[in-house]
mmCIF file of C-alpha atoms and ligand atoms in Angstrom:
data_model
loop_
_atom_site.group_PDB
_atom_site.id
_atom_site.type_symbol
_atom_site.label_atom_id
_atom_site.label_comp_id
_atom_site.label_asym_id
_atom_site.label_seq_id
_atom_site.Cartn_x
_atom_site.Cartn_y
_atom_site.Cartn_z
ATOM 1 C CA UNK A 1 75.656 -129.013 -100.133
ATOM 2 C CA UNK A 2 73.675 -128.928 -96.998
ATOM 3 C CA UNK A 3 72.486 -132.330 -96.162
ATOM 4 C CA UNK A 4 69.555 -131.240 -94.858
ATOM 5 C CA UNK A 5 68.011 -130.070 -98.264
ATOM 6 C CA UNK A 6 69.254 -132.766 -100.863
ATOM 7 C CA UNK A 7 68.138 -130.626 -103.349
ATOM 8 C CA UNK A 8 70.870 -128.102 -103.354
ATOM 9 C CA UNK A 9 73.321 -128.902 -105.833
ATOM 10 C CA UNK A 10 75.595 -126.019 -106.078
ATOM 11 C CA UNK A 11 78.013 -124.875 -102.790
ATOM 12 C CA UNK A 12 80.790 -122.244 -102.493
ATOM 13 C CA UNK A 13 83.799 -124.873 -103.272
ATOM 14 C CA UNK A 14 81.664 -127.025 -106.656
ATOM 15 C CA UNK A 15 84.686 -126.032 -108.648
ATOM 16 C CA UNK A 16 87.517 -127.377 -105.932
ATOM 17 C CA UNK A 17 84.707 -130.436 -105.349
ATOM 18 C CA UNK A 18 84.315 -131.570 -108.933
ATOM 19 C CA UNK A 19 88.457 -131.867 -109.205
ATOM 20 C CA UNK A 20 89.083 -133.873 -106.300
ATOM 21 C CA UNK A 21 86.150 -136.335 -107.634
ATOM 22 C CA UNK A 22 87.395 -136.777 -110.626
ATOM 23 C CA UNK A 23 90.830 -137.680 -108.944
ATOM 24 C CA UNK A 24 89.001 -139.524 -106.326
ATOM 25 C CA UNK A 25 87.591 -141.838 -109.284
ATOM 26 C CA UNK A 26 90.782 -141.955 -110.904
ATOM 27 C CA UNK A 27 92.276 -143.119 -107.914
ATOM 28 C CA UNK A 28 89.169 -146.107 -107.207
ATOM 29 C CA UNK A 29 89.630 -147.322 -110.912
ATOM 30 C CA UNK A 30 93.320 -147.944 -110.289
ATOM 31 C CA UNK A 31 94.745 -151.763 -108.282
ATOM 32 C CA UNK A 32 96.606 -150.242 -105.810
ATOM 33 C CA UNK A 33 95.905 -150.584 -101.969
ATOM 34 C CA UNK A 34 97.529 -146.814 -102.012
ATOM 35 C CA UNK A 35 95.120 -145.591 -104.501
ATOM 36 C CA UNK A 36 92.007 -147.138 -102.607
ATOM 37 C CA UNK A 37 93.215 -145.446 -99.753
ATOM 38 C CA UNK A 38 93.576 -142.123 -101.311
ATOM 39 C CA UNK A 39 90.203 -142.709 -102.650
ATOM 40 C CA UNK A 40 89.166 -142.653 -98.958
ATOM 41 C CA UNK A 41 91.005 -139.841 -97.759
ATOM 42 C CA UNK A 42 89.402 -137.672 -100.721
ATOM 43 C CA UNK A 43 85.971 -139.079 -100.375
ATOM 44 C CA UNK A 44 86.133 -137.532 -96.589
ATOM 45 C CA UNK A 45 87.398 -134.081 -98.181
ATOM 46 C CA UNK A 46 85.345 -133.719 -100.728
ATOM 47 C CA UNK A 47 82.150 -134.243 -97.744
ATOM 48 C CA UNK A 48 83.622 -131.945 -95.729
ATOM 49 C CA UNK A 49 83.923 -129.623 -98.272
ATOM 50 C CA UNK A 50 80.255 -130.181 -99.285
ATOM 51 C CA UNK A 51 79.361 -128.647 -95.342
ATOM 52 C CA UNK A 52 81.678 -125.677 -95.620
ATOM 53 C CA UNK A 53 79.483 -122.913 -95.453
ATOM 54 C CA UNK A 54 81.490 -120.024 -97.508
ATOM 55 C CA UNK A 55 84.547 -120.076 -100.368
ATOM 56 C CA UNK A 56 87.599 -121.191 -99.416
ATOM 57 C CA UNK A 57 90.331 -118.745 -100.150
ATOM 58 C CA UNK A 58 93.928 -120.073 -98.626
ATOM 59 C CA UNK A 59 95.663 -123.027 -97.855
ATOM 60 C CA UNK A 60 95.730 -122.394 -94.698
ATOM 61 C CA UNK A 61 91.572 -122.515 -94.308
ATOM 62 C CA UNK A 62 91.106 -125.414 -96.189
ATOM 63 C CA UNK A 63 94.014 -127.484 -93.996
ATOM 64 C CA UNK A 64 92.041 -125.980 -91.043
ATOM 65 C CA UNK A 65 88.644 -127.939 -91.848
ATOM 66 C CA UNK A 66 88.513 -131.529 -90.302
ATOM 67 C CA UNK A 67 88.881 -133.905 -93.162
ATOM 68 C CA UNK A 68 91.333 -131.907 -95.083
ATOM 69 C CA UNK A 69 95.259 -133.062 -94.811
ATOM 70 C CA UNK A 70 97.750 -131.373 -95.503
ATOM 71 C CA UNK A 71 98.235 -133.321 -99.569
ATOM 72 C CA UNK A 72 94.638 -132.389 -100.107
ATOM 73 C CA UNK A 73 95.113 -128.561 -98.607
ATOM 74 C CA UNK A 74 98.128 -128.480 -101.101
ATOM 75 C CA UNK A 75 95.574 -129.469 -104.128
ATOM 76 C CA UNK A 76 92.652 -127.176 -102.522
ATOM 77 C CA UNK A 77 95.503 -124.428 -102.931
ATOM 78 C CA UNK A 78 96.895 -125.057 -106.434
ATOM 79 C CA UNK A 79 92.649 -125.085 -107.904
ATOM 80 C CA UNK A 80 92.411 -121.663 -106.386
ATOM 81 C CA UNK A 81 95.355 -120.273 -107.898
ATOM 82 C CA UNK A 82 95.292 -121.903 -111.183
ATOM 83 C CA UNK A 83 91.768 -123.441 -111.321
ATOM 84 C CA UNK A 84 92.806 -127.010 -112.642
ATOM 85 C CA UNK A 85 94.550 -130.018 -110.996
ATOM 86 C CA UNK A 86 97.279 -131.184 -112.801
ATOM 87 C CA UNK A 87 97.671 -134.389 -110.789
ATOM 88 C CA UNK A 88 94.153 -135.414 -112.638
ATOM 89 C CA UNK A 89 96.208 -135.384 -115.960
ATOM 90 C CA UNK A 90 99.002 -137.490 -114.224
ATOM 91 C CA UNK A 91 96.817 -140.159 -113.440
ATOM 92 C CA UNK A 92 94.205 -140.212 -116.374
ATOM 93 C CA UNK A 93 96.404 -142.577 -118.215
ATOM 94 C CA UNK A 94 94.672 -144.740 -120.933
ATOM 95 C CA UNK A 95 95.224 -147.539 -118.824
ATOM 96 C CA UNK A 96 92.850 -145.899 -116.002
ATOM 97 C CA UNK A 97 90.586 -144.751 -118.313
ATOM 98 C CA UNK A 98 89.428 -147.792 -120.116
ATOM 99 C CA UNK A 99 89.456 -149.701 -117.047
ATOM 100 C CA UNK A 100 87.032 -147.106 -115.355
ATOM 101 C CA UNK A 101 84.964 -147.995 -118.521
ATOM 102 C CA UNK A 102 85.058 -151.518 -118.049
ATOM 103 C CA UNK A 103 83.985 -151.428 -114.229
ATOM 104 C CA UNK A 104 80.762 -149.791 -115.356
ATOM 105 C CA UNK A 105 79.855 -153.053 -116.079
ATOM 106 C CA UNK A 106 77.775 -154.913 -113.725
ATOM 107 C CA UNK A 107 80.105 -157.818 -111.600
ATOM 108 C CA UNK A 108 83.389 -156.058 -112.646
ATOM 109 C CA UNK A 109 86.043 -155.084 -110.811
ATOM 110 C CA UNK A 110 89.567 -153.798 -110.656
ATOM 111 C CA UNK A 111 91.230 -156.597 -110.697
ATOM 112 C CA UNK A 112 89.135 -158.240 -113.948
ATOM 113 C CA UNK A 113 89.142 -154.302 -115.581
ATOM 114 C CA UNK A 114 93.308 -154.560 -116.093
ATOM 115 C CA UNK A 115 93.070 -158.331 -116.521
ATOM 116 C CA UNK A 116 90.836 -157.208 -119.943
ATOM 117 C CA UNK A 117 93.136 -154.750 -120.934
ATOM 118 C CA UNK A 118 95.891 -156.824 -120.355
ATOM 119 C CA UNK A 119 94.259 -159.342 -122.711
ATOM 120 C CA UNK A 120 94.267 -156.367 -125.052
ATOM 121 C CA UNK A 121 90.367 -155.482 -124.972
ATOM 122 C CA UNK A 122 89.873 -151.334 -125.193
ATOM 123 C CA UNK A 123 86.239 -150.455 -125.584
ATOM 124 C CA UNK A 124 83.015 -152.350 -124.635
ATOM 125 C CA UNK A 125 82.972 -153.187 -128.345
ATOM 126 C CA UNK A 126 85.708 -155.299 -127.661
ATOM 127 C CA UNK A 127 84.223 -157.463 -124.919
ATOM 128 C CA UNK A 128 80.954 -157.608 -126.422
ATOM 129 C CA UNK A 129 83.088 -159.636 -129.091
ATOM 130 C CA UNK A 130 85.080 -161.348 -127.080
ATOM 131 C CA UNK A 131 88.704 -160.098 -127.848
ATOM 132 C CA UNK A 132 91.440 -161.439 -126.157
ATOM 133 C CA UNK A 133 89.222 -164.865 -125.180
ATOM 134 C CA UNK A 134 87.208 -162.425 -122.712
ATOM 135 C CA UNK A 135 84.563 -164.164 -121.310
ATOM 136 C CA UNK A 136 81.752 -162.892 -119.357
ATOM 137 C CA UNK A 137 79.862 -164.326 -116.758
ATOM 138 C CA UNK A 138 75.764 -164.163 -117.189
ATOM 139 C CA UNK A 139 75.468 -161.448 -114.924
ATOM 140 C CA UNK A 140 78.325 -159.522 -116.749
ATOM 141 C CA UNK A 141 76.315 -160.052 -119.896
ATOM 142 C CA UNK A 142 73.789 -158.695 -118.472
ATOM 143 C CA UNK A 143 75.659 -155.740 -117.080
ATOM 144 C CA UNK A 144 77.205 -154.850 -120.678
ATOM 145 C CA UNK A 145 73.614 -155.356 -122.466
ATOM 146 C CA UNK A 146 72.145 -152.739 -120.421
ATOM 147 C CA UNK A 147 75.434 -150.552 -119.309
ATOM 148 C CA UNK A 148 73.454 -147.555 -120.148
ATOM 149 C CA UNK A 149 70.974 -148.045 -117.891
ATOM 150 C CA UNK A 150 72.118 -149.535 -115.161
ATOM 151 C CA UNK A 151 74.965 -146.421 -115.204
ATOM 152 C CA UNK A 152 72.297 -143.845 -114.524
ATOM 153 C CA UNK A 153 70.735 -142.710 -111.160
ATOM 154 C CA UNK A 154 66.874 -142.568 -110.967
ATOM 155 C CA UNK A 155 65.012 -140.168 -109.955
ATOM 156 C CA UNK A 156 63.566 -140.707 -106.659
ATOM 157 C CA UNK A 157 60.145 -140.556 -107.284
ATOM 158 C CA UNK A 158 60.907 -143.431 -109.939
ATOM 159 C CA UNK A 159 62.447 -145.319 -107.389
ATOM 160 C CA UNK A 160 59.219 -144.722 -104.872
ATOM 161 C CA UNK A 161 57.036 -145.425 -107.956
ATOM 162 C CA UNK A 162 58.447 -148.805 -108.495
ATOM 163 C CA UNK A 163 58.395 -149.368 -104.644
ATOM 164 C CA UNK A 164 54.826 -148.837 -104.445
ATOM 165 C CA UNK A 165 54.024 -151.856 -107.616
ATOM 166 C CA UNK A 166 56.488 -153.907 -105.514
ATOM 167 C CA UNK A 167 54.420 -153.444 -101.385
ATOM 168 C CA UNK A 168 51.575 -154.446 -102.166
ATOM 169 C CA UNK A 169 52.592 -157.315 -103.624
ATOM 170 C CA UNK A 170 54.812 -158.643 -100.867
ATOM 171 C CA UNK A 171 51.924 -157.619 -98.621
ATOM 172 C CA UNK A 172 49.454 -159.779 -100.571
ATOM 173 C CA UNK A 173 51.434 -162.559 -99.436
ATOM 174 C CA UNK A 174 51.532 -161.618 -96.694
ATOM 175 C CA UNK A 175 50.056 -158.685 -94.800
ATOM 176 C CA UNK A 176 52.431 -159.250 -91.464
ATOM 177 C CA UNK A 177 55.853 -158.489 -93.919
ATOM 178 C CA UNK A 178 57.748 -155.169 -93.042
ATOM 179 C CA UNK A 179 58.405 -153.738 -96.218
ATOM 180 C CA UNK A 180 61.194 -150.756 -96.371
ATOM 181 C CA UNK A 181 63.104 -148.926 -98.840
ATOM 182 C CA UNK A 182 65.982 -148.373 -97.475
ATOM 183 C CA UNK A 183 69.610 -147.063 -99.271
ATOM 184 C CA UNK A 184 70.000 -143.705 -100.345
ATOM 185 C CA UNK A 185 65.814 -143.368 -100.382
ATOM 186 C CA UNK A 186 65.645 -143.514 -97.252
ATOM 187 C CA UNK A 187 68.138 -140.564 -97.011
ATOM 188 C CA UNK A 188 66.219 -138.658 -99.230
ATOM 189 C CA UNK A 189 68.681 -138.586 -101.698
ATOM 190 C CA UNK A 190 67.157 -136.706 -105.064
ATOM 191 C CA UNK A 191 68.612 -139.750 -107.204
ATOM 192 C CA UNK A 192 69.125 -143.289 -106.396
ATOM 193 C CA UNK A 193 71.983 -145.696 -107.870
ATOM 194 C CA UNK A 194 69.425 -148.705 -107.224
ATOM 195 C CA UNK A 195 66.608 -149.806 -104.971
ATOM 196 C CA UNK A 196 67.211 -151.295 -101.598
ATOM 197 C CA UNK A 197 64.172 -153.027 -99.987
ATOM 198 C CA UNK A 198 64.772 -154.741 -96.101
ATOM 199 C CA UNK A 199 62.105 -157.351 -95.914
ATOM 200 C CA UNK A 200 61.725 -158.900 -92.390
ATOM 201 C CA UNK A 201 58.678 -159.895 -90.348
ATOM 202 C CA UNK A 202 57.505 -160.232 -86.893
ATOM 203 C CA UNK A 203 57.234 -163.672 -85.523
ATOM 204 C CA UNK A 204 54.876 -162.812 -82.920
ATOM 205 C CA UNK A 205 52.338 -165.295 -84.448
ATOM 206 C CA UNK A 206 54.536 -168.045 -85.004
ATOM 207 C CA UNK A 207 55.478 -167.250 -88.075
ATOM 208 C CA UNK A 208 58.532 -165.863 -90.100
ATOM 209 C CA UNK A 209 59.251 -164.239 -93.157
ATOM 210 C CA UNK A 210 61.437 -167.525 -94.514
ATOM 211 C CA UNK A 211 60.267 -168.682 -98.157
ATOM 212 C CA UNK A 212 58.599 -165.733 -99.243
ATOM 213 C CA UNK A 213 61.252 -164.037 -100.731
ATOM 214 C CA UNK A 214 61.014 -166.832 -103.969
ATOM 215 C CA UNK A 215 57.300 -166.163 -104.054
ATOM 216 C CA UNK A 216 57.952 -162.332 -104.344
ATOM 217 C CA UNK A 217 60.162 -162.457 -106.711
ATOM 218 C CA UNK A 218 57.955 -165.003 -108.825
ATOM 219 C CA UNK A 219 55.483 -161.874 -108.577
ATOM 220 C CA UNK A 220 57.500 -159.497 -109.555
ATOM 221 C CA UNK A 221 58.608 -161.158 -112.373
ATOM 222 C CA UNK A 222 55.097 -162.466 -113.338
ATOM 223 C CA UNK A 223 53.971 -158.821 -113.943
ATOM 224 C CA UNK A 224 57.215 -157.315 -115.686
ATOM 225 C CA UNK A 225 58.439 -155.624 -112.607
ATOM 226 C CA UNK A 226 61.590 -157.799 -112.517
ATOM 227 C CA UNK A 227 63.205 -158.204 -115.876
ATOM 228 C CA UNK A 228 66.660 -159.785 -115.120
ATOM 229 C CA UNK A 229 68.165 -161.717 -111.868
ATOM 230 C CA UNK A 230 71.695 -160.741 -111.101
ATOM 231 C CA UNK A 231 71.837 -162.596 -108.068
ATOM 232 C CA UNK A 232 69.745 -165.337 -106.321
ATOM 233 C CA UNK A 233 69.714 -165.485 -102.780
ATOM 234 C CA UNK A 234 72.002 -168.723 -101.372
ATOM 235 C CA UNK A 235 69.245 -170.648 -99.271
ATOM 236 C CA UNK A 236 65.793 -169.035 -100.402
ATOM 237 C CA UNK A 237 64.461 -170.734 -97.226
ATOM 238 C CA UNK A 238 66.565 -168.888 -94.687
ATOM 239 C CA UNK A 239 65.272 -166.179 -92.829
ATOM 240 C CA UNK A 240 69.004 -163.963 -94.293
ATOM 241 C CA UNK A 241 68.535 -163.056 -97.662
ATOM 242 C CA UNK A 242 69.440 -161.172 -100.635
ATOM 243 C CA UNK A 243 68.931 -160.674 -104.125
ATOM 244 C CA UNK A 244 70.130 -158.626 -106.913
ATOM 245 C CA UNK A 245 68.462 -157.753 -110.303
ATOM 246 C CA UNK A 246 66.925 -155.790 -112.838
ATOM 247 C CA UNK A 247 63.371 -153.898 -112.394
ATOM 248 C CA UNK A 248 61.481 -151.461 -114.475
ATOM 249 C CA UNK A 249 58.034 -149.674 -114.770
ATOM 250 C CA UNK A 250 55.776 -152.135 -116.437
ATOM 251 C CA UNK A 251 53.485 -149.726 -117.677
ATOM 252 C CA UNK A 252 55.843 -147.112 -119.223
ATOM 253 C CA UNK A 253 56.989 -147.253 -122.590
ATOM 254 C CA UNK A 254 60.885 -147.963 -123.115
ATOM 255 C CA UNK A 255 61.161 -147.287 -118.836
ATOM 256 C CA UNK A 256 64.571 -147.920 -118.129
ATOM 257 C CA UNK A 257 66.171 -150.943 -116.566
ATOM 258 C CA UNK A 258 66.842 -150.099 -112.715
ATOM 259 C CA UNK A 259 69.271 -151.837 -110.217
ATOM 260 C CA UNK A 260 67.123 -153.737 -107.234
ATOM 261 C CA UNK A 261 68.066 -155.448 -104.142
ATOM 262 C CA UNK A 262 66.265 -157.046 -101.349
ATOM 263 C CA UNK A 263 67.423 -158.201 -98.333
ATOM 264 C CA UNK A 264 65.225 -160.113 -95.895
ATOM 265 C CA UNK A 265 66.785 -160.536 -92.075
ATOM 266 C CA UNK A 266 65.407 -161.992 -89.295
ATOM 267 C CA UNK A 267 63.561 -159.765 -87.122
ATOM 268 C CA UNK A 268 65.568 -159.518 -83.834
ATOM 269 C CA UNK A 269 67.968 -157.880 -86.413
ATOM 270 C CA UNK A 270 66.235 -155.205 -87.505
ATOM 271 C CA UNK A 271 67.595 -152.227 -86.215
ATOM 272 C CA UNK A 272 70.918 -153.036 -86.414
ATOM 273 C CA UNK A 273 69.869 -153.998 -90.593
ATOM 274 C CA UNK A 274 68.162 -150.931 -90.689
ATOM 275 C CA UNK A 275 71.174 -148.778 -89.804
ATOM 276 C CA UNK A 276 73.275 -150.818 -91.899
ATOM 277 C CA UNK A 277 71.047 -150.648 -95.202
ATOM 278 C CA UNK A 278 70.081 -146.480 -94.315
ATOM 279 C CA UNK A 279 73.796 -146.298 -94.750
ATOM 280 C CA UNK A 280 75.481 -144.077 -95.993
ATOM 281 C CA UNK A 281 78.833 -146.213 -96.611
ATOM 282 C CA UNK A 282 80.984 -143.654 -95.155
ATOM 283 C CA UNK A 283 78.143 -143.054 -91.756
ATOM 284 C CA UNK A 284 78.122 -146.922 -91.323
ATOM 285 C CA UNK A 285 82.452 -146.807 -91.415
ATOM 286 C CA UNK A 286 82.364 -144.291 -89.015
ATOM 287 C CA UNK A 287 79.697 -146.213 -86.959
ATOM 288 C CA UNK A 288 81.707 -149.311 -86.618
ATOM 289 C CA UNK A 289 84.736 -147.718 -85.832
ATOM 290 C CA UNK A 290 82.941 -145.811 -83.204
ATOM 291 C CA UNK A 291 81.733 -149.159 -81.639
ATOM 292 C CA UNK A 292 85.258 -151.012 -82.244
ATOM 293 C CA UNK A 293 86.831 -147.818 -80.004
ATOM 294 C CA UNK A 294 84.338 -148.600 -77.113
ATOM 295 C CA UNK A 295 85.188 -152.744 -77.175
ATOM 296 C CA UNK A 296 81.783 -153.430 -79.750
ATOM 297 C CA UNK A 297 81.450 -154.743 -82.648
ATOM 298 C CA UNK A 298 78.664 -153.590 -85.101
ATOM 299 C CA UNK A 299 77.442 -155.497 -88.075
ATOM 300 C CA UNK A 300 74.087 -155.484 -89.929
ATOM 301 C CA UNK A 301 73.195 -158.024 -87.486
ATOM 302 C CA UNK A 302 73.674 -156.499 -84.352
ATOM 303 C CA UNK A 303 75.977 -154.764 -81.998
ATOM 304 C CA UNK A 304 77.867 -157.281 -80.155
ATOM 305 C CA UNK A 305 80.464 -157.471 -77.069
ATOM 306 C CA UNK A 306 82.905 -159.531 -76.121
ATOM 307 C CA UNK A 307 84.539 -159.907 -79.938
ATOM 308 C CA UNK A 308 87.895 -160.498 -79.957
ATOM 309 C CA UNK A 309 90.067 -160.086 -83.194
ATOM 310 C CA UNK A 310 92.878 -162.211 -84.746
ATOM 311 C CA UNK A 311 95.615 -159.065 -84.190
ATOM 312 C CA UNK A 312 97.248 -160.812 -87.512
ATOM 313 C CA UNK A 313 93.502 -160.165 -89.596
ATOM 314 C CA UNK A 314 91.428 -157.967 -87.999
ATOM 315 C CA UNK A 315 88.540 -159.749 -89.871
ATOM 316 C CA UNK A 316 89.060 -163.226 -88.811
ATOM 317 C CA UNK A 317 87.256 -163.061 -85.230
ATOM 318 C CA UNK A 318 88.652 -165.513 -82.582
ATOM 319 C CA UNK A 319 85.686 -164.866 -79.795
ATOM 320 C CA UNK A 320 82.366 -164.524 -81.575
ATOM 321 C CA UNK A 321 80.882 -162.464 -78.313
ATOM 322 C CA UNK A 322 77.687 -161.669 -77.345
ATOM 323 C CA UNK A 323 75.042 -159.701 -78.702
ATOM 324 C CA UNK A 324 74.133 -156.144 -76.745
ATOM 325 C CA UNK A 325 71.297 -154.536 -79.415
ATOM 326 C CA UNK A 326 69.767 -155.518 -82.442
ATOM 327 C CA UNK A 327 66.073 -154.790 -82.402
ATOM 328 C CA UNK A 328 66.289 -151.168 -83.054
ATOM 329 C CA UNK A 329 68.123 -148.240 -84.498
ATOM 330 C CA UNK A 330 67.423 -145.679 -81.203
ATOM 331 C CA UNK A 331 69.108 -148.448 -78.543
ATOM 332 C CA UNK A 332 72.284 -149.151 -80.953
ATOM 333 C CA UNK A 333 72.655 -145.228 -81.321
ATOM 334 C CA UNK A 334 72.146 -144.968 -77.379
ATOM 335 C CA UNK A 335 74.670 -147.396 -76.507
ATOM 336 C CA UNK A 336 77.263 -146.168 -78.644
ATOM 337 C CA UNK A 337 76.689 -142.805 -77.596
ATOM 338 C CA UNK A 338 76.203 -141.195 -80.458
ATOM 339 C CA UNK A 339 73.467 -138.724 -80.613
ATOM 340 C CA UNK A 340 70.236 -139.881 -83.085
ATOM 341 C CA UNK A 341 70.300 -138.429 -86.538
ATOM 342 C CA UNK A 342 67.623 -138.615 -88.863
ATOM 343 C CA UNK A 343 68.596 -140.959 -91.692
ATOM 344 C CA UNK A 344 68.889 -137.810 -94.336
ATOM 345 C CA UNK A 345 71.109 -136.663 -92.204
ATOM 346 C CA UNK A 346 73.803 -139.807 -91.719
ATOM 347 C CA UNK A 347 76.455 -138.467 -94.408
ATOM 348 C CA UNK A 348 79.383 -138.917 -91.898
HETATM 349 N N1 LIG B 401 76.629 -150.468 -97.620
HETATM 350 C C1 LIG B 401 77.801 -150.356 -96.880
HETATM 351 N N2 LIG B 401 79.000 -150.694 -97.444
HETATM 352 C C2 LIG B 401 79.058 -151.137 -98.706
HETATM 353 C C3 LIG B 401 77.877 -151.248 -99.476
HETATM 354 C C4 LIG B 401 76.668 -150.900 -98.906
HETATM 355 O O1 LIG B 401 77.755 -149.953 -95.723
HETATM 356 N N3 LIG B 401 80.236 -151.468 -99.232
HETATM 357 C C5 LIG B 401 75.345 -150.071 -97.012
HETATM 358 C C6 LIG B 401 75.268 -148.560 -96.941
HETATM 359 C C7 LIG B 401 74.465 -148.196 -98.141
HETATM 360 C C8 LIG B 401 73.491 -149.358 -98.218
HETATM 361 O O2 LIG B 401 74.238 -150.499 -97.792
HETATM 362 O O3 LIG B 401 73.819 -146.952 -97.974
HETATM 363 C C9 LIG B 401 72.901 -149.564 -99.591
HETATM 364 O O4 LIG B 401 73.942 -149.772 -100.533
HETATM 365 P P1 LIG B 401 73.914 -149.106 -101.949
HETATM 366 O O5 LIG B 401 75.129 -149.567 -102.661
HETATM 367 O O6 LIG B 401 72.614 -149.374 -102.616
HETATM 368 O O7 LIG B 401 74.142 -147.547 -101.673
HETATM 369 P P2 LIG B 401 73.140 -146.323 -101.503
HETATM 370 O O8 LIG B 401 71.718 -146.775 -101.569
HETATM 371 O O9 LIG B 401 73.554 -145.597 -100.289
HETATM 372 O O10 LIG B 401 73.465 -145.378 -102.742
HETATM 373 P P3 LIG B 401 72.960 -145.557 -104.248
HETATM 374 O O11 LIG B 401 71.977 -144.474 -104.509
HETATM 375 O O12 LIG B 401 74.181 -145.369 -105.076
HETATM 376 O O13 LIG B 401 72.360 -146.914 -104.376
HETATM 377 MG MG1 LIG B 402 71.095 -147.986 -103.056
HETATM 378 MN MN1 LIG B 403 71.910 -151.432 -103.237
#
């Protein structure tokens, strides 16, 4: 509950908690904008809940705590006096189910998740046989072959294991790399969905970072480390990187298959990559909008002034501005005012 102490599993409200996730992932499977805004709206609800020190016991207290509306108070209200949801049954419609299924798999989505039910595919069986002239893309294949796997969080002191085979490496090619783990490591999180490493490197001797990220991975793959590539970086040469694959323990028996990404940047970026990569998702929302509100802009490239925004798509930018801070994660969190926070504790 506390985010202090990862650890602790169990809070006052688990019961209320574990109902509005299981809406909340009803509600992500689904195609609606609606639904992926709902989503959002219980994702903040359920981490507020997570902080709430004692049991909630009316509607009234649970509208009271910031993050709570008044459609979630309603729910919070209905658990406590009949201790099940029955919106939950409402939305867990065959449909939603089997499409939750199918975005398991590695490089699906909601859209291609109804498009494969549509083409009357119902179980992974089906895909894997290619019902309804499903086909998959290679990393999809690869997704469904190891579904299992790649559906279950490691342990964190798998995911530092693997991370201390992969340093020494990188730094054997070169001892000037800055190697981090970054993701929901770095937040001390007591499982991790994948492995995030930020690769960057200072070019105070000249020299940068660009090209090595091919080597590595050569490496990797050279001594079983990496086992499948999801995703090969664009322009291996350019200082802005990522890939996506499949690592394991060489030296276990039958170690599972683990999600890995690296990202290399360049190293003005840093801090701003840093922030981005610590995460989590929800801190780094709240982070740009706190930056958009004071005339900023914050990507995992910088913090920038000066950006102006096509009022018709907020993403298209018409003035590319200038950048304010990039180097590091203290000057970004000065100028935004926002007081520093150790990464385990950026949950919100
Ligand atoms: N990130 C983000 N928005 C996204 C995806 C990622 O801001 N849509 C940032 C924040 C994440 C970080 O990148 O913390 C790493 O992404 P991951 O998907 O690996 O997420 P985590 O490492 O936080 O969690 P997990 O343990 O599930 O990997
Ligand atoms: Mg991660
Ligand atoms: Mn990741």
């Amino acid at each position: 509950c506390d985010s202090k102490e990862a650890q602790v599993k169990d809070c006052p409200n688990q019961d209320i908690i574990d109902k509005l996730a299981e809406l909340m992932e009803l509600h992500k499977a689904k195609l609606g904008d609606e639904d992926h805004w709902r989503a959002f709206a219980y994702s903040k609800a359920i981490r507020a809940l997570r902080h709430y020190p004692k049991r909630i016991s009316t509607y009234e207290e649970a509208r009271k705590i910031k993050g709570v509306g008044d459609k979630t108070a309603r729910k919070i209200a209905e658990i406590l006096e009949t201790g099940d949801l029955r919106r939950i049954g409402y939305e867990k419609t065959e449909d939603v189910q089997i499409a939750q299924v199918f975005q398991g798999i590695y490089g699906v989505g909601r859209s291609i998740a109804y498009k494969w039910y549509s083409s009357g595919c119902r179980s992974l069986e089906d895909i894997r046989k290619g019902k309804g002239s499903v086909k998959l893309s290679p990393p999809q294949e690869i997704g469904l072959r190891f579904y299992d796997d790649i559906n279950d969080r490691m342990p964190r002191n798998e995911a530092r294991a693997i991370f201390e085979l992969i340093k020494p490496i990188a730094l054997s090619l070169d001892p000037k790399l800055s190697v981090d783990i970054m993701g929901s490591y770095r937040r001390r999180k007591a499982t991790c969905g994948d492995i995030d490493i930020l690769i960057t490197r200072s070019p105070e001797d000249g020299r940068t970072h660009a090209g090595i990220l091919p080597r590595l991975l050569r490496e990797l793959h050279a001594v079983g480390i990496l086992t499948e590539d999801l995703a090969l970086p664009e322009d291996p040469t350019d200082l802005e990187a990522i890939y996506r694959g499949l690592c394991r323990l060489p030296d276990v028996p039958n170690s599972k298959r683990r999600r890995i990404d690296f990202l290399t940047v360049p190293f003005t970026s840093r801090g701003a990559a840093l922030i981005y990569y610590t995460g989590d998702d929800i801190f780094n929302r709240a982070m740009r909008l706190k930056a958009n509100v004071m005339g900023y802009s914050l990507n995992q490239r910088g913090l920038f002034a000066g950006v102006i925004r096509d009022p018709r798509d907020r993403r298209v930018k018409m003035e590319a501005g200038h950048l304010v801070a990039s180097e590091t994660e203290e000057e970004i969190f000065k100028i935004l005012g926002v007081p520093w926070q150790e990464p385990h504790e950026r949950v919100r």
